[in-house]
Amino acid sequence: MKKMLYVLLVLVLGSTMLFAGGAEEKKAEVVDPNAPITLTVWCWDPMFNIYAMEEAAKIYKDIKPNVTINVVETPWNDLQQKLITSLSANATENLPDIILMQDNAIQKNVMTYPEAFVPLNGKIDLSQFAQFKVDVGTIDGNHYGVPFDNGATGTFLRRDIVEKAGLKVSDFNNITWERFIELGKIVKQKTGVSMISTVANEPDFPMLMLQSAGTWMFNEDGSAYIKDNPVLKEALRITKEMVESGVCLLVPDWNAYIATLNNGTVASTINGCWISGSIQAEESQKGLWAVANTPRFANISSSVNYSSQGGSGWMVMANSKYPDVATDFLAKTFGGSVALYETILPTSGAIATWLPAAESPVYATPIEFFGGQKIYEDLVGFAGNVPNVKYGVFNYEARDAIARALSEVMQGTNIDAALGTAQKNVEFLMSE
């Protein structure tokens, strides 16, 4: 009996040591830190975001030669739709490691799919970014976005066309929308060229007008602020007047809009500073462009000559096989490389919200394409005066409702009626 117990004891101890040894052996396995890794990134705009990401990839390649960045051009609307479809179906295997997300969409996406994105707390020094951009990507104390461009708007002018009309670039600084329309009529009359263009039925003008007045489509409590919003009503009125007067040319899509800038169909555009990359893509126009600030409302006291259009941030997806590598990549490039911003600024106009980069002397460099104007120094100054607004969880639903309202107004519907319908539609969506 004792002999049998001894045998059993030996077997048990042997098995324990075997399993322990196996565990130790498994624990001792080390993944090769130099093994090839590919991070996939979804973003849009070849002259701006894609260009910036490709330059960041070059910088990180010098740090981690084994890491390759695969940039997939994905228009914003497609990106958002693919993201929602995949997350709703819990089918994340085809999602990328990193996505670029527009600022006004971050809050809703994170609140709807809180497990889909990697919190960046303590992994990236976000104290070095402009605070209003950090706030955009902060939900319940967690930071999800690495801020990129800030979207400060400007009036980008064809100096030669304006001067042909007997005007000067300085005539467009610190003006009202009413004055902009007056000047636009002069340009149209003297040159035959429309002052500005926009994609038909897109509410880009109303949106930047709203922010210039420090208001948005929602109240502080999150309720819809559309029907009785005097700023929004005035924004639709001015947009309609610009189109009906011939000052603003309507185009069918984004490509047609960019074409109007590059082929001289219009004398200006009012958009986020990121548009300078698309403008500078037409090298034959070097020296012909200039920048002024944004028009303001004449009869709304809170309105200023500064606004924002767009703006975005990089986010790490929780489905990534290499979330730590993706985070490290963003930390050492968009959150840690002055050289990156110095490289991409002159070509793309990507004004940094990473504060150390904004101190670079590159920002004070005269830009030949813009006639020697120090446009980046000017645009940084514009950005510091942009009123902050809260975009809200239902920002895109409200934006779509305003787009429909604008379309109805352009077809003759009373502005109050169109905004009343928009209010009801947004409230319905918010109640679901």
Coordinates of C-alpha atoms in Angstrom, one line a residue:
M1 CA 0.0 0.0 0.0
K2 CA 2.8 2.4 0.9
K3 CA 4.6 1.5 -2.3
M4 CA 1.5 2.3 -4.3
L5 CA 1.0 5.6 -2.6
Y6 CA 4.7 6.4 -3.3
V7 CA 4.2 5.6 -7.0
L8 CA 1.1 7.8 -7.2
L9 CA 2.9 10.6 -5.4
V10 CA 5.8 10.4 -7.9
L11 CA 3.3 10.4 -10.8
V12 CA 1.5 13.4 -9.4
L13 CA 4.6 15.4 -8.7
G14 CA 6.0 14.5 -12.1
S15 CA 2.9 15.6 -13.8
T16 CA 2.9 18.9 -11.9
M17 CA 6.5 19.5 -12.8
L18 CA 5.8 18.6 -16.4
F19 CA 2.9 21.1 -16.6
A20 CA 4.8 23.7 -14.7
G21 CA 7.7 23.2 -17.1
G22 CA 5.4 23.5 -20.0
A23 CA 3.9 26.7 -18.6
E24 CA 7.4 28.1 -18.0
E25 CA 8.4 27.1 -21.5
K26 CA 5.3 28.8 -23.0
K27 CA 5.8 31.9 -20.8
A28 CA 9.4 32.1 -22.0
E29 CA 8.4 32.3 -25.6
V30 CA 9.3 35.8 -26.9
V31 CA 7.7 37.4 -30.0
D32 CA 10.3 38.7 -32.3
P33 CA 10.2 42.5 -31.9
N34 CA 11.6 42.9 -35.4
A35 CA 8.8 40.8 -37.1
P36 CA 7.1 42.6 -39.9
I37 CA 4.0 44.5 -38.9
T38 CA 1.5 46.3 -41.1
L39 CA -0.9 48.9 -39.8
T40 CA -3.8 49.8 -42.0
V41 CA -5.1 53.3 -41.9
W42 CA -8.4 54.7 -43.4
C43 CA -8.4 58.4 -44.3
W44 CA -9.4 60.7 -47.1
D45 CA -8.1 63.6 -49.2
P46 CA -4.8 62.7 -51.0
M47 CA -3.4 66.2 -50.8
F48 CA -4.0 66.6 -47.1
N49 CA -4.7 63.7 -44.8
I50 CA -3.3 60.9 -46.9
Y51 CA -0.1 62.9 -47.7
A52 CA 0.4 63.7 -44.0
M53 CA -0.1 60.0 -43.0
E54 CA 2.4 58.9 -45.7
E55 CA 5.0 61.3 -44.4
A56 CA 4.4 60.1 -40.9
A57 CA 5.0 56.6 -42.1
K58 CA 8.4 57.6 -43.5
I59 CA 9.4 59.1 -40.1
Y60 CA 8.3 56.0 -38.2
K61 CA 10.1 53.7 -40.6
D62 CA 13.3 55.2 -39.4
I63 CA 12.3 54.5 -35.8
K64 CA 10.7 51.0 -36.4
P65 CA 11.9 49.6 -39.8
N66 CA 9.7 46.6 -39.4
V67 CA 6.5 48.6 -39.3
T68 CA 4.7 49.4 -42.6
I69 CA 1.8 51.8 -42.8
N70 CA -0.8 50.8 -45.4
V71 CA -2.9 53.9 -46.2
V72 CA -6.3 53.2 -47.8
E73 CA -8.1 56.2 -49.3
T74 CA -11.6 56.1 -47.9
P75 CA -13.9 59.1 -48.5
W76 CA -15.4 60.3 -45.2
N77 CA -18.9 59.3 -45.9
D78 CA -17.8 55.8 -47.0
L79 CA -15.6 55.5 -43.9
Q80 CA -18.4 56.4 -41.5
Q81 CA -20.8 54.0 -43.2
K82 CA -18.4 51.1 -43.2
L83 CA -17.6 51.8 -39.6
I84 CA -21.2 51.8 -38.5
T85 CA -22.1 48.7 -40.6
S86 CA -19.1 46.7 -39.2
L87 CA -19.6 47.7 -35.6
S88 CA -23.4 47.2 -35.7
A89 CA -22.9 43.6 -37.0
N90 CA -20.0 43.0 -34.6
A91 CA -17.9 42.2 -37.7
T92 CA -14.7 44.1 -37.0
E93 CA -12.2 41.8 -38.8
N94 CA -12.1 44.1 -41.9
L95 CA -11.7 47.3 -40.0
P96 CA -8.3 49.1 -40.0
D97 CA -5.9 49.7 -37.1
I98 CA -6.3 53.5 -37.3
I99 CA -9.0 55.7 -38.6
L100 CA -9.3 59.4 -39.2
M101 CA -12.5 60.8 -37.8
Q102 CA -14.1 64.2 -38.2
D103 CA -14.2 66.1 -34.9
N104 CA -18.0 66.5 -34.9
A105 CA -18.5 62.7 -35.3
I106 CA -16.2 61.5 -32.5
Q107 CA -18.6 61.9 -29.6
K108 CA -21.5 60.0 -31.1
N109 CA -19.3 57.1 -32.4
V110 CA -17.6 56.6 -29.1
M111 CA -20.8 56.9 -27.1
T112 CA -22.6 54.4 -29.4
Y113 CA -19.7 51.9 -29.6
P114 CA -17.6 52.5 -26.5
E115 CA -15.7 49.3 -26.8
A116 CA -14.6 49.9 -30.4
F117 CA -11.9 52.5 -29.7
V118 CA -8.7 52.4 -27.6
P119 CA -8.5 55.0 -24.8
L120 CA -5.2 56.8 -25.1
N121 CA -5.0 58.0 -21.5
G122 CA -1.3 58.0 -20.4
K123 CA -0.1 56.7 -23.8
I124 CA 0.1 60.0 -25.6
D125 CA 0.9 63.4 -24.0
L126 CA -2.3 65.2 -25.0
S127 CA -1.4 68.2 -22.8
Q128 CA 0.8 69.4 -25.7
F129 CA -2.3 69.8 -28.0
A130 CA -4.7 72.7 -28.1
Q131 CA -7.2 72.1 -25.4
F132 CA -10.4 72.6 -27.5
K133 CA -9.2 69.8 -29.8
V134 CA -8.5 67.5 -26.9
D135 CA -12.0 68.2 -25.5
V136 CA -13.6 67.1 -28.8
G137 CA -12.2 63.6 -28.3
T138 CA -12.8 63.3 -24.6
I139 CA -15.8 61.2 -23.4
D140 CA -16.4 60.4 -19.7
G141 CA -12.8 61.2 -18.9
N142 CA -11.2 59.0 -21.5
H143 CA -9.3 60.5 -24.4
Y144 CA -9.8 58.8 -27.8
G145 CA -8.5 61.1 -30.5
V146 CA -5.1 62.3 -31.4
P147 CA -5.9 65.8 -32.7
F148 CA -4.7 66.6 -36.2
D149 CA -5.8 69.7 -38.2
N150 CA -7.9 72.5 -36.5
G151 CA -10.0 73.6 -39.5
A152 CA -9.7 77.3 -38.9
T153 CA -11.4 79.0 -41.9
G154 CA -10.2 81.7 -44.2
T155 CA -11.2 83.5 -47.4
F156 CA -8.8 82.2 -50.0
L157 CA -8.7 84.7 -52.9
R158 CA -7.5 84.8 -56.4
R159 CA -5.6 88.0 -56.2
D160 CA -5.4 88.5 -60.0
I161 CA -9.1 88.1 -60.5
V162 CA -10.0 90.4 -57.6
E163 CA -7.5 93.1 -58.9
K164 CA -8.9 92.8 -62.4
A165 CA -12.3 93.8 -60.9
G166 CA -10.6 96.9 -59.4
L167 CA -10.5 95.6 -55.9
K168 CA -7.7 94.7 -53.4
V169 CA -7.3 91.6 -51.2
S170 CA -7.4 94.0 -48.2
D171 CA -11.0 94.9 -49.2
F172 CA -12.0 91.4 -48.0
N173 CA -10.6 91.6 -44.5
N174 CA -12.9 92.1 -41.5
I175 CA -16.0 92.4 -43.6
T176 CA -19.6 91.3 -43.2
W177 CA -21.4 88.8 -45.4
E178 CA -23.4 91.6 -46.8
R179 CA -20.2 93.4 -47.9
F180 CA -18.9 90.1 -49.3
I181 CA -22.0 89.8 -51.5
E182 CA -21.5 93.4 -52.7
L183 CA -17.9 92.8 -53.6
G184 CA -18.8 89.5 -55.3
K185 CA -21.3 91.3 -57.5
I186 CA -18.5 93.7 -58.6
V187 CA -16.2 90.8 -59.4
K188 CA -19.0 89.1 -61.4
Q189 CA -19.8 92.2 -63.3
K190 CA -16.2 93.2 -64.1
T191 CA -14.8 89.8 -64.8
G192 CA -17.7 87.4 -65.5
V193 CA -16.3 85.1 -62.8
S194 CA -18.5 84.0 -59.8
M195 CA -17.0 85.0 -56.5
I196 CA -17.3 81.6 -54.8
S197 CA -18.7 78.1 -55.2
T198 CA -20.2 75.4 -53.1
V199 CA -21.7 71.9 -53.5
A200 CA -25.4 72.2 -54.1
N201 CA -27.6 71.6 -51.1
E202 CA -24.6 71.0 -48.8
P203 CA -24.9 73.2 -45.6
D204 CA -21.2 74.2 -45.5
F205 CA -21.8 77.9 -45.4
P206 CA -24.6 77.8 -42.7
M207 CA -22.3 75.6 -40.5
L208 CA -19.4 77.9 -40.6
M209 CA -21.7 80.9 -40.1
L210 CA -23.2 79.3 -37.0
Q211 CA -19.8 78.7 -35.5
S212 CA -18.6 82.2 -36.2
A213 CA -21.5 83.4 -34.0
G214 CA -20.6 80.9 -31.2
T215 CA -23.8 78.9 -31.6
W216 CA -24.9 75.6 -33.0
M217 CA -27.9 73.4 -33.7
F218 CA -28.4 72.3 -30.1
N219 CA -29.0 74.0 -26.7
E220 CA -26.8 73.4 -23.7
D221 CA -29.2 70.7 -22.5
G222 CA -28.8 68.8 -25.8
S223 CA -32.2 69.7 -27.2
A224 CA -32.5 70.7 -30.9
Y225 CA -32.1 74.4 -31.5
I226 CA -33.2 74.8 -35.1
K227 CA -36.7 76.3 -35.6
D228 CA -36.2 79.3 -33.4
N229 CA -32.5 79.8 -34.1
P230 CA -32.1 83.4 -35.5
V231 CA -28.5 82.7 -36.5
L232 CA -29.4 79.7 -38.5
K233 CA -32.3 81.6 -40.2
E234 CA -29.9 84.4 -41.2
A235 CA -27.4 81.8 -42.5
L236 CA -30.0 80.3 -44.8
R237 CA -31.1 83.7 -46.0
I238 CA -27.5 84.8 -46.9
T239 CA -26.7 81.5 -48.6
K240 CA -29.8 81.9 -50.8
E241 CA -29.0 85.5 -51.6
M242 CA -25.4 84.5 -52.6
V243 CA -26.7 81.9 -55.0
E244 CA -29.6 83.9 -56.5
S245 CA -27.3 87.0 -57.0
G246 CA -24.8 84.9 -59.0
V247 CA -22.1 85.5 -56.4
C248 CA -22.1 81.8 -55.5
L249 CA -21.8 79.1 -58.1
L250 CA -23.5 75.7 -57.3
V251 CA -21.7 72.6 -58.3
P252 CA -22.8 68.9 -58.2
D253 CA -20.0 67.3 -56.1
W254 CA -16.7 67.8 -54.3
N255 CA -14.6 67.1 -57.4
A256 CA -16.4 69.8 -59.3
Y257 CA -15.9 72.1 -56.4
I258 CA -12.2 71.6 -56.4
A259 CA -12.1 72.1 -60.2
T260 CA -13.7 75.5 -59.8
L261 CA -10.7 76.5 -57.7
N262 CA -8.0 75.0 -59.9
N263 CA -9.4 76.2 -63.3
G264 CA -10.3 79.8 -62.4
T265 CA -14.0 79.4 -62.5
V266 CA -14.4 81.3 -59.2
A267 CA -12.4 84.1 -57.5
S268 CA -12.4 82.6 -54.0
T269 CA -13.4 79.9 -51.5
I270 CA -14.2 80.2 -47.8
N271 CA -13.3 77.0 -46.1
G272 CA -11.1 75.3 -43.5
C273 CA -7.3 76.0 -43.9
W274 CA -6.9 72.4 -45.1
I275 CA -8.3 73.5 -48.5
S276 CA -4.9 75.2 -49.2
G277 CA -3.5 71.8 -50.1
S278 CA -6.0 71.4 -52.9
I279 CA -5.4 75.0 -54.0
Q280 CA -1.7 74.6 -54.2
A281 CA -2.0 71.4 -56.3
E282 CA -2.5 73.7 -59.3
E283 CA 1.1 74.9 -59.7
S284 CA 0.3 77.2 -62.6
Q285 CA -1.4 79.5 -60.1
K286 CA 1.6 80.1 -58.0
G287 CA 1.7 83.6 -56.7
L288 CA -1.9 84.3 -57.6
W289 CA -3.6 83.5 -54.3
A290 CA -4.0 85.3 -51.0
V291 CA -5.8 84.8 -47.7
A292 CA -8.2 87.0 -45.7
N293 CA -10.3 86.2 -42.7
T294 CA -13.9 85.0 -42.7
P295 CA -17.0 87.3 -43.2
R296 CA -19.2 87.9 -40.1
F297 CA -22.9 88.6 -39.7
A298 CA -23.8 92.3 -39.8
N299 CA -26.7 92.2 -37.4
I300 CA -25.7 89.4 -34.9
S301 CA -23.5 90.8 -32.2
S302 CA -21.8 87.5 -31.2
S303 CA -20.5 87.0 -34.7
V304 CA -16.8 87.4 -35.4
N305 CA -14.6 87.1 -38.5
Y306 CA -13.3 83.7 -37.5
S307 CA -14.8 80.2 -37.7
S308 CA -13.9 76.5 -38.2
Q309 CA -14.8 74.0 -40.9
G310 CA -13.9 70.4 -40.5
G311 CA -11.0 69.3 -38.3
S312 CA -10.3 65.7 -37.4
G313 CA -8.3 63.3 -35.2
W314 CA -6.7 59.9 -35.5
M315 CA -8.2 57.0 -33.5
V316 CA -6.9 53.5 -32.7
M317 CA -9.4 50.7 -33.2
A318 CA -9.8 48.1 -30.5
N319 CA -9.9 45.4 -33.1
S320 CA -6.3 46.1 -34.1
K321 CA -3.9 43.2 -33.7
Y322 CA -1.2 45.8 -32.7
P323 CA -2.9 48.5 -30.7
D324 CA 0.3 49.3 -28.8
V325 CA 2.3 49.7 -32.0
A326 CA -0.5 51.9 -33.5
T327 CA -0.5 54.1 -30.4
D328 CA 3.3 54.4 -30.4
F329 CA 3.2 55.3 -34.1
L330 CA 0.8 58.2 -33.4
A331 CA 2.7 59.3 -30.3
K332 CA 6.0 59.5 -32.2
T333 CA 4.6 61.2 -35.3
F334 CA 1.5 63.3 -34.9
G335 CA 2.1 63.7 -31.2
G336 CA 5.9 63.9 -31.2
S337 CA 7.6 65.0 -34.4
V338 CA 8.2 68.7 -35.2
A339 CA 9.8 67.5 -38.4
L340 CA 6.6 65.9 -39.6
Y341 CA 4.6 69.1 -39.3
E342 CA 7.4 71.1 -40.9
T343 CA 7.3 68.8 -43.8
I344 CA 3.6 68.7 -44.4
L345 CA 2.7 72.3 -43.7
P346 CA 4.0 74.0 -46.8
T347 CA 2.4 71.4 -49.1
S348 CA -0.9 70.6 -47.4
G349 CA -1.6 73.5 -45.1
A350 CA -2.0 71.1 -42.2
I351 CA -1.8 73.6 -39.3
A352 CA -0.8 71.8 -36.2
T353 CA -2.8 71.6 -33.0
W354 CA 0.3 70.0 -31.5
L355 CA 1.7 73.1 -29.8
P356 CA 5.4 72.4 -30.1
A357 CA 5.1 72.3 -33.9
A358 CA 3.3 75.7 -33.9
E359 CA 6.5 77.3 -32.5
S360 CA 8.5 76.2 -35.6
P361 CA 9.9 79.1 -37.7
V362 CA 8.3 77.3 -40.7
Y363 CA 5.0 78.9 -39.7
A364 CA 6.4 82.4 -40.2
T365 CA 7.8 81.6 -43.7
P366 CA 6.5 83.6 -46.6
I367 CA 4.6 81.3 -49.0
E368 CA 5.5 81.9 -52.6
F369 CA 2.2 80.4 -53.8
F370 CA 0.3 83.0 -51.9
G371 CA 2.4 85.9 -53.1
G372 CA 4.8 85.8 -50.2
Q373 CA 2.1 86.1 -47.6
K374 CA 2.8 84.4 -44.3
I375 CA -0.5 82.6 -44.5
Y376 CA 0.2 80.0 -41.8
E377 CA 1.1 82.6 -39.2
D378 CA -2.2 84.4 -40.2
L379 CA -4.2 81.2 -40.0
V380 CA -2.8 80.3 -36.6
G381 CA -4.0 83.7 -35.5
F382 CA -7.4 83.1 -36.9
A383 CA -7.6 79.8 -35.1
G384 CA -7.0 81.5 -31.8
N385 CA -10.2 83.5 -32.2
V386 CA -12.6 80.8 -33.3
P387 CA -15.6 80.5 -31.0
N388 CA -16.1 77.1 -29.3
V389 CA -19.3 75.3 -29.8
K390 CA -20.7 71.9 -28.6
Y391 CA -21.4 69.8 -31.7
G392 CA -23.7 67.3 -29.8
V393 CA -24.4 63.6 -30.2
F394 CA -26.9 64.1 -33.1
N395 CA -24.7 66.6 -35.1
Y396 CA -24.9 64.7 -38.4
E397 CA -28.6 64.1 -38.1
A398 CA -29.1 67.9 -37.6
R399 CA -26.7 68.7 -40.4
D400 CA -28.6 66.5 -42.8
A401 CA -31.8 68.1 -41.7
I402 CA -30.4 71.6 -42.4
A403 CA -29.2 70.4 -45.8
R404 CA -32.7 69.4 -46.7
A405 CA -34.1 72.7 -45.3
L406 CA -31.5 74.6 -47.5
S407 CA -32.6 72.6 -50.5
E408 CA -36.3 73.5 -49.8
V409 CA -35.4 77.1 -49.3
M410 CA -33.6 77.3 -52.6
Q411 CA -36.7 75.9 -54.3
G412 CA -38.9 78.6 -52.7
T413 CA -40.0 77.3 -49.4
N414 CA -40.3 79.8 -46.6
I415 CA -37.2 79.7 -44.3
D416 CA -39.3 79.4 -41.1
A417 CA -41.3 76.6 -42.5
A418 CA -38.2 74.7 -43.7
L419 CA -36.5 75.1 -40.3
G420 CA -39.7 74.0 -38.5
T421 CA -39.8 70.8 -40.5
A422 CA -36.1 70.3 -39.8
Q423 CA -36.7 70.7 -36.1
K424 CA -39.4 68.0 -36.1
N425 CA -37.3 65.6 -38.1
V426 CA -34.3 66.0 -35.7
E427 CA -36.5 65.6 -32.6
F428 CA -38.0 62.5 -34.1
L429 CA -34.6 61.0 -34.7
M430 CA -33.4 61.9 -31.2
S431 CA -36.5 60.2 -29.7
E432 CA -35.8 56.8 -31.3

